[in-house]
Amino acid sequence: MNLVYSDTEGNVFDHPDYLALGRNAEMITEILDEELIPLPEGATLVSLPFTRPVGIDAETGEMKLVQGDYHAVGALLPQGFTRLLLPGYVKSDKSKALPLFGYTAVVWKEDGFYVAARLTDNPYFWNPVNCDVDVLESQVKHLTAKYPENRLYAHLSNCALGYECLTASNTFLQRWEGAVPVSYSCNAGCFGCISEQPDDSGFVAPQTRMNFKPRVDEITEIMLEHLKTPDSIISFGQGCEGEPSTQAAIIIPAIKQVREITKTGYININTNAGLTDHIRGIVDAGLDLMRVSTISAIDEHYNAYYKPRAYTLKNVEKSLRYAADKGVITSINYLVFPGVTDREEEIEAMIDFVRRTGLKLIQLRNLNIDPESYLGIIPKAKSELLGMKAMLEIFEEELPDVVLGSYSHTPKFYTSERTLTPVL
């Protein structure tokens, strides 16, 4: 399997004499055939600025840098695929941070590009090629004209057409999981926040956070437009907003008003679940699904990344337990990173956390972060790195009643026939 690299113009090459390597945290490692799958449809190859590609000289067996002004290459995977290894590289400028994306090791074999990843959910619904831009533009015009005073539709139109957010696009296409952002504030200061970064963070947030508080009628208009089919999901908590439960005072009446009109579809919240009292009110108003973002079930690690304000991981656990006890289908948005998530202590802590909270689904999400910056803020490993592939196999064995996936599903997903790695 050949090393893949790029020049300064973004042209991608494979090296005929160098074997590709991957990274598991700081450790540069061999890529095994069993860790590779063909580059998925909807994936993107990207050049990693401020890096040098590193591989194995096939003739000598030595680890070497590619000589010249070249950069390492990684793949950005669509939803449904879980990264097993980072690209093999060394920083050429350690003071520079990589843009906030989830870089995956990529190689060239005889018949094309391959990535170190595993299929963990059906990627069809979140594949960008299934979003027809012409239809989307037409629907944006239709709904923004129908609701000219609705600032949320105006906001989401930029998310859909400008940022190409698929959840926002679904809101206009009126299918699957749609977005209804509500919050400009947050009770956490996430190290890798994609909508708001401090000026001195060294990162550039890839999108802009919403800057207004919506009215209840603006929220209900979007919810009622979207909740028209049995499989529809409308979700509070998007990448363009802060923590939605901080706006419980408008979420709760919106849910109640919508459920007085229609019982169709499902209402979901993507949340950090730290504000347990607010979460209880939202659950009691008629919530169907809840996805809680976490990076670890270990306090020290969780706090280093989320920087929670006036809540703890114990509050998160209480929120999940309350929701599950009230019949809400709960999942976690598990931000995974090779060389950290697959530490023995992390795996053990997460298995215990899942069992205590009654989760139905672990949504595996590739953490969008500069690896060196992330590794610099979290606790050092206290045990062996087992590898992402082994970690997934352990979860399957230890948590047989919990689904491994990548995104939210309607309740019938848990009762119908399915496999943990669905075919396309």
mmCIF file of N, CA, C and O in Angstrom, residues 171-250:
data_model
loop_
_atom_site.group_PDB
_atom_site.id
_atom_site.type_symbol
_atom_site.label_atom_id
_atom_site.label_comp_id
_atom_site.label_asym_id
_atom_site.label_seq_id
_atom_site.Cartn_x
_atom_site.Cartn_y
_atom_site.Cartn_z
ATOM 1 N N THR A 171 -33.969 20.376 6.390
ATOM 2 C CA THR A 171 -35.073 21.223 6.845
ATOM 3 C C THR A 171 -35.829 21.786 5.655
ATOM 4 O O THR A 171 -37.065 21.857 5.658
ATOM 5 N N PHE A 172 -35.105 22.193 4.630
ATOM 6 C CA PHE A 172 -35.755 22.746 3.440
ATOM 7 C C PHE A 172 -36.283 21.641 2.524
ATOM 8 O O PHE A 172 -37.335 21.809 1.892
ATOM 9 N N LEU A 173 -35.579 20.531 2.458
ATOM 10 C CA LEU A 173 -36.037 19.408 1.636
ATOM 11 C C LEU A 173 -37.158 18.629 2.325
ATOM 12 O O LEU A 173 -37.761 17.745 1.720
ATOM 13 N N GLN A 174 -37.398 18.946 3.613
ATOM 14 C CA GLN A 174 -38.490 18.352 4.402
ATOM 15 C C GLN A 174 -38.406 16.824 4.418
ATOM 16 O O GLN A 174 -39.360 16.118 4.106
ATOM 17 N N ARG A 175 -37.229 16.345 4.820
ATOM 18 C CA ARG A 175 -36.982 14.905 4.881
ATOM 19 C C ARG A 175 -36.056 14.584 6.058
ATOM 20 O O ARG A 175 -35.370 15.442 6.587
ATOM 21 N N TRP A 176 -36.107 13.349 6.521
ATOM 22 C CA TRP A 176 -35.159 12.793 7.484
ATOM 23 C C TRP A 176 -34.971 13.706 8.704
ATOM 24 O O TRP A 176 -35.949 14.184 9.258
ATOM 25 N N GLU A 177 -33.732 13.935 9.133
ATOM 26 C CA GLU A 177 -33.490 14.780 10.305
ATOM 27 C C GLU A 177 -33.226 16.222 9.896
ATOM 28 O O GLU A 177 -32.281 16.507 9.166
ATOM 29 N N GLY A 178 -34.094 17.113 10.358
ATOM 30 C CA GLY A 178 -33.958 18.529 10.047
ATOM 31 C C GLY A 178 -33.526 19.325 11.265
ATOM 32 O O GLY A 178 -33.590 18.856 12.405
ATOM 33 N N ALA A 179 -33.107 20.565 11.028
ATOM 34 C CA ALA A 179 -32.519 21.406 12.079
ATOM 35 C C ALA A 179 -33.459 22.526 12.492
ATOM 36 O O ALA A 179 -34.118 23.141 11.652
ATOM 37 N N VAL A 180 -33.456 22.797 13.812
ATOM 38 C CA VAL A 180 -34.120 23.997 14.318
ATOM 39 C C VAL A 180 -33.231 24.577 15.432
ATOM 40 O O VAL A 180 -33.426 24.292 16.611
ATOM 41 N N PRO A 181 -32.206 25.349 15.063
ATOM 42 C CA PRO A 181 -31.305 25.936 16.066
ATOM 43 C C PRO A 181 -32.025 26.984 16.897
ATOM 44 O O PRO A 181 -32.900 27.692 16.398
ATOM 45 N N VAL A 182 -31.644 27.092 18.172
ATOM 46 C CA VAL A 182 -32.350 28.024 19.059
ATOM 47 C C VAL A 182 -31.437 28.858 19.959
ATOM 48 O O VAL A 182 -31.886 29.842 20.544
ATOM 49 N N SER A 183 -30.153 28.481 20.087
ATOM 50 C CA SER A 183 -29.342 29.095 21.143
ATOM 51 C C SER A 183 -28.086 29.783 20.625
ATOM 52 O O SER A 183 -27.317 29.203 19.864
ATOM 53 N N TYR A 184 -27.881 31.017 21.089
ATOM 54 C CA TYR A 184 -26.657 31.745 20.785
ATOM 55 C C TYR A 184 -25.661 31.660 21.934
ATOM 56 O O TYR A 184 -24.538 32.173 21.836
ATOM 57 N N SER A 185 -26.037 31.019 23.048
ATOM 58 C CA SER A 185 -25.173 30.943 24.236
ATOM 59 C C SER A 185 -24.871 29.489 24.572
ATOM 60 O O SER A 185 -25.543 28.569 24.097
ATOM 61 N N CYS A 186 -23.843 29.295 25.410
ATOM 62 C CA CYS A 186 -23.467 27.930 25.773
ATOM 63 C C CYS A 186 -22.947 27.888 27.203
ATOM 64 O O CYS A 186 -22.406 28.881 27.711
ATOM 65 N N ASN A 187 -23.137 26.744 27.839
ATOM 66 C CA ASN A 187 -22.645 26.540 29.199
ATOM 67 C C ASN A 187 -21.379 25.696 29.218
ATOM 68 O O ASN A 187 -21.021 25.110 30.226
ATOM 69 N N ALA A 188 -20.708 25.598 28.055
ATOM 70 C CA ALA A 188 -19.424 24.909 27.953
ATOM 71 C C ALA A 188 -18.514 25.740 27.058
ATOM 72 O O ALA A 188 -18.982 26.563 26.263
ATOM 73 N N GLY A 189 -17.232 25.521 27.193
ATOM 74 C CA GLY A 189 -16.256 26.224 26.357
ATOM 75 C C GLY A 189 -15.416 25.224 25.602
ATOM 76 O O GLY A 189 -14.188 25.179 25.762
ATOM 77 N N CYS A 190 -16.057 24.412 24.775
ATOM 78 C CA CYS A 190 -15.404 23.277 24.119
ATOM 79 C C CYS A 190 -14.124 23.689 23.399
ATOM 80 O O CYS A 190 -14.105 24.646 22.625
ATOM 81 N N PHE A 191 -13.083 22.913 23.651
ATOM 82 C CA PHE A 191 -11.793 23.169 23.035
ATOM 83 C C PHE A 191 -11.896 23.150 21.509
ATOM 84 O O PHE A 191 -11.247 23.930 20.833
ATOM 85 N N GLY A 192 -12.740 22.262 20.979
ATOM 86 C CA GLY A 192 -12.861 22.131 19.531
ATOM 87 C C GLY A 192 -14.158 22.677 18.980
ATOM 88 O O GLY A 192 -14.654 22.196 17.956
ATOM 89 N N CYS A 193 -14.732 23.689 19.620
ATOM 90 C CA CYS A 193 -16.019 24.230 19.174
ATOM 91 C C CYS A 193 -15.919 24.697 17.725
ATOM 92 O O CYS A 193 -14.999 25.442 17.356
ATOM 93 N N ILE A 194 -16.883 24.296 16.906
ATOM 94 C CA ILE A 194 -16.835 24.640 15.483
ATOM 95 C C ILE A 194 -17.593 25.917 15.152
ATOM 96 O O ILE A 194 -17.591 26.350 14.002
ATOM 97 N N SER A 195 -18.245 26.532 16.161
ATOM 98 C CA SER A 195 -18.996 27.752 15.871
ATOM 99 C C SER A 195 -18.488 28.974 16.621
ATOM 100 O O SER A 195 -18.887 30.091 16.296
ATOM 101 N N GLU A 196 -17.620 28.761 17.631
ATOM 102 C CA GLU A 196 -17.119 29.919 18.376
ATOM 103 C C GLU A 196 -15.780 29.564 19.021
ATOM 104 O O GLU A 196 -15.678 28.593 19.764
ATOM 105 N N GLN A 197 -14.757 30.363 18.720
ATOM 106 C CA GLN A 197 -13.431 30.154 19.273
ATOM 107 C C GLN A 197 -12.896 31.459 19.845
ATOM 108 O O GLN A 197 -13.108 32.524 19.257
ATOM 109 N N PRO A 198 -12.204 31.408 20.983
ATOM 110 C CA PRO A 198 -11.549 32.619 21.482
ATOM 111 C C PRO A 198 -10.507 33.127 20.491
ATOM 112 O O PRO A 198 -9.959 32.346 19.702
ATOM 113 N N ASP A 199 -10.221 34.415 20.533
ATOM 114 C CA ASP A 199 -9.269 35.011 19.591
ATOM 115 C C ASP A 199 -7.887 34.398 19.707
ATOM 116 O O ASP A 199 -7.137 34.345 18.727
ATOM 117 N N ASP A 200 -7.524 33.914 20.901
ATOM 118 C CA ASP A 200 -6.184 33.387 21.110
ATOM 119 C C ASP A 200 -6.117 31.865 21.043
ATOM 120 O O ASP A 200 -5.129 31.257 21.462
ATOM 121 N N SER A 201 -7.161 31.218 20.498
ATOM 122 C CA SER A 201 -7.208 29.757 20.515
ATOM 123 C C SER A 201 -6.266 29.112 19.498
ATOM 124 O O SER A 201 -5.858 27.966 19.648
ATOM 125 N N GLY A 202 -5.941 29.847 18.430
ATOM 126 C CA GLY A 202 -5.138 29.260 17.363
ATOM 127 C C GLY A 202 -5.965 28.547 16.316
ATOM 128 O O GLY A 202 -5.457 28.113 15.285
ATOM 129 N N PHE A 203 -7.279 28.407 16.563
ATOM 130 C CA PHE A 203 -8.179 27.764 15.617
ATOM 131 C C PHE A 203 -9.068 28.812 14.940
ATOM 132 O O PHE A 203 -9.351 29.861 15.519
ATOM 133 N N VAL A 204 -9.530 28.471 13.761
ATOM 134 C CA VAL A 204 -10.537 29.277 13.097
ATOM 135 C C VAL A 204 -11.823 28.464 13.063
ATOM 136 O O VAL A 204 -11.852 27.364 12.504
ATOM 137 N N ALA A 205 -12.883 28.964 13.697
ATOM 138 C CA ALA A 205 -14.167 28.258 13.672
ATOM 139 C C ALA A 205 -14.669 28.184 12.236
ATOM 140 O O ALA A 205 -14.731 29.203 11.545
ATOM 141 N N PRO A 206 -15.008 26.992 11.736
ATOM 142 C CA PRO A 206 -15.403 26.861 10.334
ATOM 143 C C PRO A 206 -16.780 27.413 10.008
ATOM 144 O O PRO A 206 -17.140 27.496 8.838
ATOM 145 N N GLN A 207 -17.552 27.795 11.007
ATOM 146 C CA GLN A 207 -18.850 28.392 10.738
ATOM 147 C C GLN A 207 -19.194 29.403 11.825
ATOM 148 O O GLN A 207 -18.538 29.464 12.858
ATOM 149 N N THR A 208 -20.213 30.209 11.549
ATOM 150 C CA THR A 208 -20.581 31.293 12.454
ATOM 151 C C THR A 208 -21.782 30.900 13.302
ATOM 152 O O THR A 208 -22.757 30.345 12.793
ATOM 153 N N ARG A 209 -21.725 31.215 14.586
ATOM 154 C CA ARG A 209 -22.837 30.894 15.480
ATOM 155 C C ARG A 209 -23.996 31.867 15.274
ATOM 156 O O ARG A 209 -23.784 33.048 14.983
ATOM 157 N N MET A 210 -25.213 31.374 15.423
ATOM 158 C CA MET A 210 -26.387 32.241 15.343
ATOM 159 C C MET A 210 -26.293 33.329 16.414
ATOM 160 O O MET A 210 -25.724 33.118 17.493
ATOM 161 N N ASN A 211 -26.839 34.509 16.116
ATOM 162 C CA ASN A 211 -26.648 35.658 17.016
ATOM 163 C C ASN A 211 -27.959 36.290 17.475
ATOM 164 O O ASN A 211 -28.001 37.468 17.816
ATOM 165 N N PHE A 212 -29.045 35.495 17.475
ATOM 166 C CA PHE A 212 -30.328 36.027 17.924
ATOM 167 C C PHE A 212 -31.103 34.942 18.653
ATOM 168 O O PHE A 212 -30.825 33.744 18.504
ATOM 169 N N LYS A 213 -32.062 35.368 19.458
ATOM 170 C CA LYS A 213 -32.942 34.454 20.162
ATOM 171 C C LYS A 213 -34.244 34.335 19.388
ATOM 172 O O LYS A 213 -34.981 35.313 19.240
ATOM 173 N N PRO A 214 -34.562 33.141 18.863
ATOM 174 C CA PRO A 214 -35.787 33.010 18.071
ATOM 175 C C PRO A 214 -37.048 33.090 18.926
ATOM 176 O O PRO A 214 -37.025 32.822 20.127
ATOM 177 N N ARG A 215 -38.144 33.458 18.284
ATOM 178 C CA ARG A 215 -39.443 33.455 18.945
ATOM 179 C C ARG A 215 -40.025 32.042 18.897
ATOM 180 O O ARG A 215 -39.677 31.238 18.035
ATOM 181 N N VAL A 216 -40.958 31.770 19.796
ATOM 182 C CA VAL A 216 -41.594 30.460 19.818
ATOM 183 C C VAL A 216 -42.305 30.176 18.499
ATOM 184 O O VAL A 216 -42.239 29.061 17.973
ATOM 185 N N ASP A 217 -42.950 31.202 17.926
ATOM 186 C CA ASP A 217 -43.670 30.965 16.669
ATOM 187 C C ASP A 217 -42.710 30.632 15.524
ATOM 188 O O ASP A 217 -43.063 29.858 14.622
ATOM 189 N N GLU A 218 -41.496 31.200 15.529
ATOM 190 C CA GLU A 218 -40.522 30.863 14.497
ATOM 191 C C GLU A 218 -40.105 29.396 14.609
ATOM 192 O O GLU A 218 -39.930 28.700 13.596
ATOM 193 N N ILE A 219 -39.953 28.933 15.842
ATOM 194 C CA ILE A 219 -39.580 27.538 16.073
ATOM 195 C C ILE A 219 -40.702 26.591 15.647
ATOM 196 O O ILE A 219 -40.474 25.600 14.948
ATOM 197 N N THR A 220 -41.915 26.902 16.060
ATOM 198 C CA THR A 220 -43.034 25.996 15.761
ATOM 199 C C THR A 220 -43.333 25.942 14.273
ATOM 200 O O THR A 220 -43.740 24.891 13.762
ATOM 201 N N GLU A 221 -43.135 27.047 13.553
ATOM 202 C CA GLU A 221 -43.354 27.023 12.099
ATOM 203 C C GLU A 221 -42.438 26.003 11.432
ATOM 204 O O GLU A 221 -42.882 25.218 10.576
ATOM 205 N N ILE A 222 -41.170 25.998 11.816
ATOM 206 C CA ILE A 222 -40.230 25.037 11.228
ATOM 207 C C ILE A 222 -40.572 23.613 11.649
ATOM 208 O O ILE A 222 -40.564 22.682 10.828
ATOM 209 N N MET A 223 -40.906 23.430 12.912
ATOM 210 C CA MET A 223 -41.234 22.088 13.392
ATOM 211 C C MET A 223 -42.450 21.521 12.679
ATOM 212 O O MET A 223 -42.447 20.356 12.252
ATOM 213 N N LEU A 224 -43.482 22.321 12.529
ATOM 214 C CA LEU A 224 -44.711 21.836 11.889
ATOM 215 C C LEU A 224 -44.509 21.578 10.402
ATOM 216 O O LEU A 224 -45.124 20.657 9.840
ATOM 217 N N GLU A 225 -43.674 22.374 9.753
ATOM 218 C CA GLU A 225 -43.379 22.129 8.342
ATOM 219 C C GLU A 225 -42.636 20.811 8.167
ATOM 220 O O GLU A 225 -42.828 20.105 7.181
ATOM 221 N N HIS A 226 -41.785 20.479 9.144
ATOM 222 C CA HIS A 226 -40.933 19.299 8.987
ATOM 223 C C HIS A 226 -41.605 18.010 9.441
ATOM 224 O O HIS A 226 -41.378 16.949 8.840
ATOM 225 N N LEU A 227 -42.399 18.085 10.484
ATOM 226 C CA LEU A 227 -42.978 16.876 11.076
ATOM 227 C C LEU A 227 -44.252 16.468 10.353
ATOM 228 O O LEU A 227 -45.350 16.515 10.896
ATOM 229 N N LYS A 228 -44.082 16.043 9.110
ATOM 230 C CA LYS A 228 -45.232 15.670 8.283
ATOM 231 C C LYS A 228 -45.232 14.208 7.875
ATOM 232 O O LYS A 228 -46.205 13.732 7.296
ATOM 233 N N THR A 229 -44.144 13.513 8.134
ATOM 234 C CA THR A 229 -44.066 12.086 7.785
ATOM 235 C C THR A 229 -43.676 11.293 9.018
ATOM 236 O O THR A 229 -43.021 11.811 9.924
ATOM 237 N N PRO A 230 -44.040 10.016 9.073
ATOM 238 C CA PRO A 230 -43.754 9.203 10.273
ATOM 239 C C PRO A 230 -42.268 9.091 10.607
ATOM 240 O O PRO A 230 -41.913 8.898 11.769
ATOM 241 N N ASP A 231 -41.389 9.200 9.608
ATOM 242 C CA ASP A 231 -39.961 9.032 9.849
ATOM 243 C C ASP A 231 -39.216 10.353 10.017
ATOM 244 O O ASP A 231 -37.985 10.366 10.099
ATOM 245 N N SER A 232 -39.926 11.455 10.081
ATOM 246 C CA SER A 232 -39.257 12.750 10.184
ATOM 247 C C SER A 232 -38.754 12.994 11.606
ATOM 248 O O SER A 232 -39.375 12.593 12.591
ATOM 249 N N ILE A 233 -37.595 13.645 11.693
ATOM 250 C CA ILE A 233 -37.003 14.040 12.975
ATOM 251 C C ILE A 233 -36.657 15.521 12.878
ATOM 252 O O ILE A 233 -36.056 15.963 11.902
ATOM 253 N N ILE A 234 -37.035 16.297 13.880
ATOM 254 C CA ILE A 234 -36.621 17.697 13.953
ATOM 255 C C ILE A 234 -35.760 17.854 15.201
ATOM 256 O O ILE A 234 -36.115 17.372 16.274
ATOM 257 N N SER A 235 -34.606 18.504 15.044
ATOM 258 C CA SER A 235 -33.599 18.494 16.107
ATOM 259 C C SER A 235 -33.194 19.881 16.564
ATOM 260 O O SER A 235 -32.765 20.714 15.758
ATOM 261 N N PHE A 236 -33.277 20.089 17.873
ATOM 262 C CA PHE A 236 -32.627 21.229 18.508
ATOM 263 C C PHE A 236 -31.159 20.860 18.718
ATOM 264 O O PHE A 236 -30.839 19.704 19.009
ATOM 265 N N GLY A 237 -30.276 21.850 18.598
ATOM 266 C CA GLY A 237 -28.865 21.602 18.870
ATOM 267 C C GLY A 237 -28.082 21.315 17.618
ATOM 268 O O GLY A 237 -27.977 20.164 17.185
ATOM 269 N N GLN A 238 -27.536 22.379 17.002
ATOM 270 C CA GLN A 238 -26.812 22.251 15.744
ATOM 271 C C GLN A 238 -25.407 22.828 15.882
ATOM 272 O O GLN A 238 -25.092 23.515 16.849
ATOM 273 N N GLY A 239 -24.579 22.598 14.883
ATOM 274 C CA GLY A 239 -23.226 23.120 14.910
ATOM 275 C C GLY A 239 -23.148 24.629 14.865
ATOM 276 O O GLY A 239 -22.125 25.218 15.224
ATOM 277 N N CYS A 240 -24.231 25.273 14.441
ATOM 278 C CA CYS A 240 -24.248 26.732 14.314
ATOM 279 C C CYS A 240 -24.790 27.412 15.573
ATOM 280 O O CYS A 240 -25.042 28.618 15.569
ATOM 281 N N GLU A 241 -24.973 26.653 16.652
ATOM 282 C CA GLU A 241 -25.516 27.260 17.869
ATOM 283 C C GLU A 241 -24.753 26.787 19.095
ATOM 284 O O GLU A 241 -23.870 25.927 19.017
ATOM 285 N N GLY A 242 -25.109 27.377 20.249
ATOM 286 C CA GLY A 242 -24.553 26.941 21.515
ATOM 287 C C GLY A 242 -25.353 25.778 22.066
ATOM 288 O O GLY A 242 -25.860 24.941 21.313
ATOM 289 N N GLU A 243 -25.511 25.728 23.375
ATOM 290 C CA GLU A 243 -26.244 24.639 24.020
ATOM 291 C C GLU A 243 -27.741 24.930 23.991
ATOM 292 O O GLU A 243 -28.208 25.927 24.560
ATOM 293 N N PRO A 244 -28.546 24.094 23.313
ATOM 294 C CA PRO A 244 -29.972 24.388 23.158
ATOM 295 C C PRO A 244 -30.749 24.415 24.465
ATOM 296 O O PRO A 244 -31.710 25.180 24.597
ATOM 297 N N SER A 245 -30.355 23.604 25.449
ATOM 298 C CA SER A 245 -31.143 23.561 26.686
ATOM 299 C C SER A 245 -31.061 24.865 27.476
ATOM 300 O O SER A 245 -31.877 25.079 28.378
ATOM 301 N N THR A 246 -30.112 25.756 27.148
ATOM 302 C CA THR A 246 -30.101 27.078 27.782
ATOM 303 C C THR A 246 -31.338 27.876 27.378
ATOM 304 O O THR A 246 -31.680 28.858 28.038
ATOM 305 N N GLN A 247 -31.986 27.449 26.307
ATOM 306 C CA GLN A 247 -33.203 28.107 25.835
ATOM 307 C C GLN A 247 -34.440 27.249 26.113
ATOM 308 O O GLN A 247 -35.394 27.224 25.326
ATOM 309 N N ALA A 248 -34.414 26.539 27.234
ATOM 310 C CA ALA A 248 -35.564 25.691 27.605
ATOM 311 C C ALA A 248 -36.855 26.497 27.677
ATOM 312 O O ALA A 248 -37.945 25.972 27.389
ATOM 313 N N ALA A 249 -36.765 27.765 28.035
ATOM 314 C CA ALA A 249 -37.966 28.593 28.185
ATOM 315 C C ALA A 249 -38.721 28.769 26.873
ATOM 316 O O ALA A 249 -39.928 29.050 26.897
ATOM 317 N N ILE A 250 -38.042 28.628 25.737
ATOM 318 C CA ILE A 250 -38.765 28.693 24.452
ATOM 319 C C ILE A 250 -38.932 27.307 23.825
ATOM 320 O O ILE A 250 -39.884 27.076 23.069
#
